[in-house]
Amino acid sequence: MSFIFPNMSKTKADVRRHVLEKSRSPKEKEKTTTTTQTFLSKHLKKIYPLGLQRSNSSTSLSSASSSLSSQNSLDSSHTGTTTQKDQKSTLPLPSPTRNMPLPLEKKEILPVPNTVPQPSMDSFHKSLKRCCWITKNSDKVYVQFHDEQWGVPVYDDNILFELLAMSGMLMDYNWTEILKKKEALREAFAGFDPNSVAKMGEEEISEIGSNKTLMLAESRVRCVVENAKCILKIVGEYSSFSDYLWEYMNYKPIINIYRHPRKVPIRTPKAETISRDLVRRGFRLAGPVIVHSFMQAAGMTNDHLVDCFRFRECVSLAERPWRHV
């Protein structure tokens, strides 16, 4: 006879469950517990979404903080440790047209033309400040004379003779008219060589006087020939016409400081002194006004106005060491 206890089947089931749980490994137990917790947290989030609600209770923030920490622990236990690479993948990708540097446009580099426009010499010369008697209507030959010769010290006998002869022609013409004839004058007077001019006879003087290009009266031509003879006498005494003239200047040009053209004299005491001696020696057309014009052209005196660009240049030439030959 066997006794059947009403709770025998239940006891056997409990014993079997206990044996099975005991035989399980710790890892299986942990996995089961984690799965259960994850399932519960997943469904609880659907029913009770976590968020900070306005509350008058002072413990609302702390409770919310504890809830968030518990949620993070549950999520991390379910998904495992999240790597940095996984976190970056969850961020929204930037739009390809936002915060991206635009590609630089390739500009076509054109070759530089060989013919680069250069400022003309006329425009260059017009931009310079000159003595006020050089105006926009002044002839180019006169402007060139002012820019290149007037006020430059001269030590060559032939050039000094040429300038003295042309200064004497100011009795009949102005500088522009004389300068336009300069090449013809040089040809007629043998390059203003005193030795050649001094040998000219009446026939040659008459021929030059009848030259329609020069338009010089025979009396003016004769004055040039007589002056050449006087220069030869001075050369015999002073070895050169240049030595004779520059001795009056103490071998240094006179540098004047004139700001206005009305201050520039037409004759000076120095010009008067030289003129008297020239006339005494037999020179013609050698008055003090003509001699002063000659001194200006030969650079024996610097009468450029101080605001003229040539003033400083001629001063520099005047301050050079003496190179008279």
Coordinates of C-alpha atoms in Angstrom, one line a residue:
M1 CA 0.0 0.0 0.0
S2 CA 1.4 3.2 -1.0
F3 CA 0.7 6.6 0.4
I4 CA 0.3 9.4 -2.0
F5 CA 0.8 12.8 -0.6
P6 CA -1.1 15.6 -2.3
N7 CA 2.0 17.8 -2.6
M8 CA 4.4 15.2 -3.8
S9 CA 4.3 16.2 -7.4
K10 CA 5.0 19.8 -6.5
T11 CA 7.9 18.9 -4.4
K12 CA 9.4 16.8 -7.1
A13 CA 9.1 19.7 -9.5
D14 CA 10.7 22.1 -7.1
V15 CA 13.6 19.7 -6.5
R16 CA 14.1 19.3 -10.3
R17 CA 14.1 23.1 -10.8
H18 CA 16.6 23.5 -7.9
V19 CA 18.9 20.8 -9.4
L20 CA 18.7 22.5 -12.8
E21 CA 19.5 25.9 -11.4
K22 CA 22.3 24.6 -9.4
S23 CA 23.8 22.9 -12.4
R24 CA 23.7 26.1 -14.5
S25 CA 26.9 28.1 -14.8
P26 CA 27.3 31.5 -13.3
K27 CA 27.5 33.1 -16.8
E28 CA 24.1 31.6 -17.8
K29 CA 22.6 32.9 -14.6
E30 CA 23.9 36.4 -15.3
K31 CA 22.7 36.3 -18.9
T32 CA 19.2 35.3 -17.8
T33 CA 19.1 38.0 -15.2
T34 CA 20.3 40.6 -17.7
T35 CA 17.8 39.6 -20.3
T36 CA 15.0 39.8 -17.8
Q37 CA 16.1 43.3 -16.7
T38 CA 16.5 44.5 -20.3
F39 CA 13.1 43.3 -21.2
L40 CA 11.5 45.0 -18.2
S41 CA 13.4 48.3 -18.9
K42 CA 12.5 48.3 -22.5
H43 CA 8.8 48.0 -21.8
L44 CA 8.9 50.4 -18.9
K45 CA 10.4 53.0 -21.2
K46 CA 7.5 52.7 -23.5
I47 CA 5.0 53.1 -20.8
Y48 CA 6.9 55.7 -18.7
P49 CA 9.3 57.7 -20.8
L50 CA 12.0 59.5 -18.8
G51 CA 12.1 63.3 -18.8
L52 CA 12.5 66.3 -16.6
Q53 CA 9.0 67.4 -15.5
R54 CA 8.2 70.7 -13.8
S55 CA 7.6 69.9 -10.2
N56 CA 7.4 71.8 -6.9
S57 CA 9.2 69.0 -5.1
S58 CA 12.8 69.6 -4.3
T59 CA 13.6 66.0 -4.9
S60 CA 12.4 65.9 -8.5
L61 CA 15.8 66.6 -10.0
S62 CA 17.6 64.0 -7.9
S63 CA 15.0 61.4 -8.6
A64 CA 15.2 62.1 -12.3
S65 CA 19.0 61.9 -12.1
S66 CA 18.8 58.5 -10.4
S67 CA 16.3 57.3 -12.9
L68 CA 18.6 58.4 -15.8
S69 CA 21.6 56.6 -14.2
S70 CA 19.6 53.5 -13.8
Q71 CA 18.5 53.7 -17.4
N72 CA 22.1 54.1 -18.6
S73 CA 23.1 51.1 -16.5
L74 CA 20.3 49.0 -18.0
D75 CA 21.1 50.2 -21.6
S76 CA 24.8 49.5 -21.2
S77 CA 24.1 46.1 -19.7
H78 CA 21.9 45.2 -22.7
T79 CA 24.1 46.6 -25.5
G80 CA 27.5 46.1 -24.0
T81 CA 30.3 48.7 -23.9
T82 CA 29.9 51.2 -26.7
T83 CA 33.1 52.1 -28.5
Q84 CA 34.1 55.6 -29.7
K85 CA 33.6 54.5 -33.3
D86 CA 30.0 53.5 -32.6
Q87 CA 29.3 56.8 -30.9
K88 CA 30.6 58.7 -33.9
S89 CA 28.4 56.7 -36.2
T90 CA 25.3 57.8 -34.3
L91 CA 26.0 61.5 -35.0
P92 CA 24.3 63.1 -38.0
L93 CA 26.5 63.3 -41.0
P94 CA 27.1 66.9 -42.2
S95 CA 25.5 67.9 -45.4
P96 CA 27.9 67.8 -48.3
T97 CA 27.0 71.5 -49.1
R98 CA 27.3 72.7 -45.5
N99 CA 30.5 73.8 -43.7
M100 CA 32.5 72.5 -46.5
P101 CA 35.1 74.6 -48.3
L102 CA 34.1 75.4 -51.8
P103 CA 36.5 74.2 -54.5
L104 CA 38.7 76.9 -55.9
E105 CA 37.9 77.9 -59.4
K106 CA 40.7 77.4 -61.8
K107 CA 41.3 80.7 -63.4
E108 CA 43.1 80.8 -66.7
I109 CA 46.4 82.6 -66.5
L110 CA 46.8 84.7 -69.6
P111 CA 50.3 85.3 -70.8
V112 CA 51.7 88.8 -70.3
P113 CA 51.9 90.6 -73.6
N114 CA 55.4 91.5 -74.8
T115 CA 54.3 95.0 -75.7
V116 CA 53.6 96.5 -72.3
P117 CA 52.5 100.1 -72.7
Q118 CA 55.2 102.3 -71.4
P119 CA 54.9 106.0 -70.6
S120 CA 56.1 108.1 -73.4
M121 CA 59.1 110.4 -73.0
D122 CA 56.8 113.4 -73.7
S123 CA 54.6 112.5 -70.8
F124 CA 57.6 111.9 -68.6
H125 CA 59.1 115.3 -69.5
K126 CA 55.8 117.1 -69.0
S127 CA 55.6 115.8 -65.4
L128 CA 58.8 117.5 -64.4
K129 CA 58.9 120.8 -62.6
R130 CA 61.0 123.3 -64.6
C131 CA 61.8 127.0 -64.6
C132 CA 58.6 128.9 -65.2
W133 CA 59.9 130.3 -68.5
I134 CA 59.6 126.8 -69.9
T135 CA 55.9 126.5 -70.7
K136 CA 53.7 123.9 -72.4
N137 CA 54.0 126.0 -75.6
S138 CA 57.8 125.9 -75.5
D139 CA 59.5 124.3 -78.4
K140 CA 61.0 120.9 -77.8
V141 CA 64.5 122.0 -78.9
Y142 CA 64.4 124.8 -76.2
V143 CA 63.1 122.4 -73.5
Q144 CA 65.9 120.0 -74.4
F145 CA 68.4 122.8 -74.2
H146 CA 67.1 123.7 -70.7
D147 CA 67.1 120.1 -69.5
E148 CA 70.5 119.0 -70.9
Q149 CA 72.8 122.0 -71.4
W150 CA 71.7 125.2 -69.7
G151 CA 73.6 125.4 -66.4
V152 CA 76.0 122.5 -67.1
P153 CA 79.6 123.5 -66.6
V154 CA 81.5 123.5 -70.0
Y155 CA 85.3 123.3 -70.3
D156 CA 85.8 122.6 -74.0
D157 CA 87.1 125.5 -76.0
N158 CA 85.0 124.7 -79.2
I159 CA 81.8 124.4 -77.2
L160 CA 82.5 127.6 -75.3
F161 CA 83.2 129.4 -78.6
E162 CA 79.9 128.0 -80.0
L163 CA 77.9 129.2 -77.0
L164 CA 79.5 132.6 -77.1
A165 CA 78.7 133.0 -80.8
M166 CA 75.0 131.9 -80.3
S167 CA 74.7 134.2 -77.3
G168 CA 75.8 137.1 -79.5
M169 CA 73.0 136.1 -82.0
L170 CA 70.5 136.9 -79.2
M171 CA 70.7 140.5 -80.5
D172 CA 68.6 139.3 -83.5
Y173 CA 66.9 136.1 -82.4
N174 CA 65.7 134.2 -79.4
W175 CA 67.1 130.9 -78.1
T176 CA 64.5 128.7 -79.8
E177 CA 65.3 130.2 -83.2
I178 CA 69.0 130.0 -82.7
L179 CA 68.9 126.4 -81.5
K180 CA 66.9 125.3 -84.5
K181 CA 69.9 126.5 -86.6
K182 CA 72.5 124.9 -84.5
E183 CA 73.5 122.1 -86.8
A184 CA 73.6 124.5 -89.8
L185 CA 75.7 126.9 -87.8
R186 CA 78.2 124.2 -86.9
E187 CA 78.5 123.2 -90.5
A188 CA 79.0 126.8 -91.7
F189 CA 81.6 127.6 -89.0
A190 CA 83.6 124.4 -89.2
G191 CA 82.3 123.0 -85.9
F192 CA 83.3 126.2 -84.2
D193 CA 86.9 125.4 -84.3
P194 CA 88.7 128.7 -83.6
N195 CA 91.7 127.8 -85.8
S196 CA 89.5 127.1 -88.8
V197 CA 87.1 130.1 -88.3
A198 CA 90.0 132.5 -87.8
K199 CA 91.3 131.7 -91.3
M200 CA 88.0 132.5 -93.1
G201 CA 88.3 135.2 -95.7
E202 CA 85.8 137.7 -97.2
E203 CA 84.6 135.2 -99.7
E204 CA 83.6 132.7 -97.1
I205 CA 82.1 135.4 -94.9
S206 CA 80.0 136.5 -97.8
E207 CA 78.9 133.0 -98.6
I208 CA 77.7 132.4 -95.0
G209 CA 76.0 135.8 -94.9
S210 CA 74.0 134.8 -98.1
N211 CA 72.8 131.5 -96.6
K212 CA 69.1 131.7 -96.4
T213 CA 68.9 129.0 -93.8
L214 CA 71.1 130.9 -91.3
M215 CA 69.8 134.3 -92.1
L216 CA 72.8 136.0 -90.7
A217 CA 74.0 139.4 -91.8
E218 CA 77.6 139.6 -93.0
S219 CA 78.4 141.9 -90.0
R220 CA 77.3 139.2 -87.6
V221 CA 79.4 136.6 -89.5
R222 CA 82.4 138.9 -89.3
C223 CA 81.9 139.3 -85.6
V224 CA 82.2 135.5 -85.2
V225 CA 85.4 135.4 -87.2
E226 CA 87.0 138.3 -85.3
N227 CA 86.1 136.6 -82.0
A228 CA 87.8 133.4 -83.2
K229 CA 91.0 135.3 -83.8
C230 CA 90.8 136.8 -80.3
I231 CA 90.4 133.3 -78.8
L232 CA 93.6 132.2 -80.4
K233 CA 95.4 135.0 -78.8
I234 CA 94.0 134.1 -75.4
V235 CA 95.0 130.4 -76.0
G236 CA 98.5 131.6 -76.5
E237 CA 98.4 133.4 -73.2
Y238 CA 96.4 131.1 -71.0
S239 CA 96.9 127.8 -72.8
S240 CA 93.1 127.5 -73.4
F241 CA 90.1 129.7 -73.6
S242 CA 88.5 127.7 -70.8
D243 CA 91.3 128.5 -68.4
Y244 CA 90.9 132.2 -69.1
L245 CA 87.2 132.2 -68.4
W246 CA 87.1 129.9 -65.4
E247 CA 89.9 131.8 -63.7
Y248 CA 87.4 134.6 -63.3
M249 CA 85.1 132.2 -61.5
N250 CA 87.9 130.9 -59.2
Y251 CA 87.3 127.6 -61.1
K252 CA 83.8 127.1 -59.4
P253 CA 80.4 127.9 -60.8
I254 CA 78.2 130.4 -59.1
I255 CA 75.2 128.8 -57.5
N256 CA 72.3 131.3 -57.1
I257 CA 69.1 130.7 -55.2
Y258 CA 66.3 132.2 -57.1
R259 CA 62.6 131.4 -56.4
H260 CA 61.0 133.8 -58.8
P261 CA 62.0 134.6 -62.4
R262 CA 61.9 138.4 -61.6
K263 CA 64.8 137.8 -59.3
V264 CA 67.0 136.4 -62.1
P265 CA 69.1 139.3 -63.4
I266 CA 70.0 139.9 -67.0
R267 CA 73.5 141.1 -66.1
T268 CA 75.7 140.7 -63.0
P269 CA 78.9 142.4 -61.7
K270 CA 80.9 139.3 -62.7
A271 CA 79.5 139.4 -66.3
E272 CA 80.4 143.1 -66.5
T273 CA 84.0 142.4 -65.4
I274 CA 84.4 139.6 -68.0
S275 CA 82.7 141.7 -70.7
R276 CA 85.1 144.7 -70.1
D277 CA 88.1 142.5 -70.6
L278 CA 86.7 140.7 -73.6
V279 CA 86.0 144.0 -75.3
R280 CA 89.4 145.2 -74.4
R281 CA 90.9 142.2 -76.1
G282 CA 88.9 142.9 -79.3
F283 CA 85.8 140.7 -78.9
R284 CA 82.6 141.8 -80.7
L285 CA 79.1 141.2 -79.5
A286 CA 80.4 140.8 -75.9
G287 CA 78.4 143.2 -73.8
P288 CA 77.5 142.3 -70.2
V289 CA 74.0 141.1 -71.1
I290 CA 75.3 138.8 -73.8
V291 CA 78.1 137.6 -71.5
H292 CA 75.7 136.8 -68.7
S293 CA 73.5 134.8 -71.1
F294 CA 76.7 133.0 -72.2
M295 CA 77.7 132.3 -68.6
Q296 CA 74.2 130.8 -67.9
A297 CA 74.5 128.5 -71.0
A298 CA 78.0 127.5 -70.2
G299 CA 77.2 126.6 -66.6
M300 CA 79.5 129.3 -65.1
T301 CA 76.5 130.3 -63.1
N302 CA 73.5 128.2 -62.1
D303 CA 70.4 130.4 -62.5
H304 CA 67.8 127.6 -62.5
L305 CA 65.0 128.3 -60.1
V306 CA 65.2 126.3 -56.9
D307 CA 62.0 124.4 -57.6
C308 CA 63.3 123.3 -61.0
F309 CA 64.4 119.7 -61.2
R310 CA 67.6 120.8 -62.9
F311 CA 68.7 123.0 -60.0
R312 CA 69.9 120.1 -57.8
E313 CA 71.4 118.3 -60.7
C314 CA 73.5 121.3 -61.8
V315 CA 74.5 121.9 -58.1
S316 CA 75.8 118.3 -58.0
L317 CA 77.8 118.9 -61.2
A318 CA 79.2 122.2 -59.8
E319 CA 80.3 120.4 -56.6
R320 CA 82.3 117.8 -58.5
P321 CA 86.1 117.8 -58.0
W322 CA 87.8 120.1 -60.5
R323 CA 88.4 118.2 -63.7
H324 CA 89.2 121.1 -66.0
V325 CA 91.7 120.2 -68.8

